[in-house]
GROMACS .gro file of C-alpha atoms in nm:
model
   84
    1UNK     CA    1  -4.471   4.319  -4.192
    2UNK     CA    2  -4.271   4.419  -4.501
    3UNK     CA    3  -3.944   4.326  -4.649
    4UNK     CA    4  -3.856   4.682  -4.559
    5UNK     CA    5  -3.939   4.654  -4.183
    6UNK     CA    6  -3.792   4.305  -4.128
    7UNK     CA    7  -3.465   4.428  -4.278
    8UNK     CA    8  -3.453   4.731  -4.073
    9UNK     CA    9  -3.546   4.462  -3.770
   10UNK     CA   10  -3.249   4.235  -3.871
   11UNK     CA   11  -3.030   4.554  -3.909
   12UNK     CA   12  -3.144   4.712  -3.588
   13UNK     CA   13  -3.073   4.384  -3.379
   14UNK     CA   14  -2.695   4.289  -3.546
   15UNK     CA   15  -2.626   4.687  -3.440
   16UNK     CA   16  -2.751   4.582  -3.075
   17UNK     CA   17  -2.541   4.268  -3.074
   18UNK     CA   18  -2.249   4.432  -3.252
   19UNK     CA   19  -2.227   4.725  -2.995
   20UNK     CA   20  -2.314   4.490  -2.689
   21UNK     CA   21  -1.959   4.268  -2.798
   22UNK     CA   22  -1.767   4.637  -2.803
   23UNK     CA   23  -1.900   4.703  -2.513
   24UNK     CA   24  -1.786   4.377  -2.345
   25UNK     CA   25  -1.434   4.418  -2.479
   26UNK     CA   26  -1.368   4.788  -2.376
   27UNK     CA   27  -1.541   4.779  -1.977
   28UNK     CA   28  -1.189   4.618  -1.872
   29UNK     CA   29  -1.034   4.887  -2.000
   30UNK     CA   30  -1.215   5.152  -1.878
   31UNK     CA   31  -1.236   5.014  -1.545
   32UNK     CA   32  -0.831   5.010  -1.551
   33UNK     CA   33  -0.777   5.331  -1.642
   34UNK     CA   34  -1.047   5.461  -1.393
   35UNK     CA   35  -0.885   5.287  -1.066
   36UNK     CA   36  -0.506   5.384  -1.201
   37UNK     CA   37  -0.671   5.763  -1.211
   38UNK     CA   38  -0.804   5.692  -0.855
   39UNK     CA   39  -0.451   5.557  -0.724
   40UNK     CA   40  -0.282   5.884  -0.905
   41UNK     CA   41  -0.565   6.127  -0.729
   42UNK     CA   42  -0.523   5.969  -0.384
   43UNK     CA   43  -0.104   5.969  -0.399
   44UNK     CA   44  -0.146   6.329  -0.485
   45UNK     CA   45  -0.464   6.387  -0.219
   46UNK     CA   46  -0.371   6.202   0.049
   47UNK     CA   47  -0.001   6.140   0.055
   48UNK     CA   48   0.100   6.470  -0.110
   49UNK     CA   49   0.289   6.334  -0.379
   50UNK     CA   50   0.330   6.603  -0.664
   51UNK     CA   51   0.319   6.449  -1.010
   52UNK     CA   52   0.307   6.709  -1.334
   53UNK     CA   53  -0.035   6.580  -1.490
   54UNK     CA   54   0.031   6.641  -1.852
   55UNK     CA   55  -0.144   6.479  -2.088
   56UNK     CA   56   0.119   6.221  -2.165
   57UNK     CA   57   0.114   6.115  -1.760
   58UNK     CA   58  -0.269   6.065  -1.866
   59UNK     CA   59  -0.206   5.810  -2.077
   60UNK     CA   60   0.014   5.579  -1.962
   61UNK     CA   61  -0.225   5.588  -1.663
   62UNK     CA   62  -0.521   5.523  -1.848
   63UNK     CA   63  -0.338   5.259  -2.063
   64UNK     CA   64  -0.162   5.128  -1.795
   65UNK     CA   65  -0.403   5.153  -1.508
   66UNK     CA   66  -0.295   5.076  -1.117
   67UNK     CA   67   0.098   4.966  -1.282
   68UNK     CA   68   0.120   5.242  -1.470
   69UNK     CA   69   0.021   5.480  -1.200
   70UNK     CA   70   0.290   5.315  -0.946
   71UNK     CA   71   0.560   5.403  -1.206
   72UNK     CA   72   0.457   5.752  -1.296
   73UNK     CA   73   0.454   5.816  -0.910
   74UNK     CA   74   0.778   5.636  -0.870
   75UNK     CA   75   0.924   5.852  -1.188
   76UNK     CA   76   0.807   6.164  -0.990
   77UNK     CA   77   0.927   6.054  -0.651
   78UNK     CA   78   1.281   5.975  -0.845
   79UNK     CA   79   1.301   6.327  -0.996
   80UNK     CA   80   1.305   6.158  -1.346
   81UNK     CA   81   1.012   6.198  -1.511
   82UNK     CA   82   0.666   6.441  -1.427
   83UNK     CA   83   0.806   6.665  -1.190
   84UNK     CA   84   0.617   6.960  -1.114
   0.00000   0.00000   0.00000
């Protein structure tokens, strides 16, 4: 091997490692803000609930997760906030 192939070697593996840690870091969030979309989809689905998705509700789901979709429902419910 070269100098040029064990470099790209040692580069290649700290970009494995480096995206394996982000990785790591983000799946908790994306797993929160994938079950607070689910809760939001089945208060709407199966309970009939009628929350304005906009794209603002969106986040503070997918930020907030299962708590944050509890008080965008209860916002809706209240007639304060994301009412159709």
């Amino acid at each position: 091997m070269t100098g040029i192939e064990i470099l790209l070697l040692i580069l290649v593996l700290v970009g494995v490692l480096v995206a394996a840690s982000l990785i790591r870091a983000v799946s908790p969030f994306i797993i929160n803000a994938v079950v607070g979309l689910v809760v939001l989809f089945l208060a709407q689905a199966v309970f009939g609930f009628s929350v304005a998705i906009t794209p603002i509700v969106l986040v503070i789901v997918a930020l907030g997760g299962v708590p944050g979709s509890i008080i965008v429902l209860l916002l809706a419910l209240l007639g304060v906030a994301f009412v159709p």
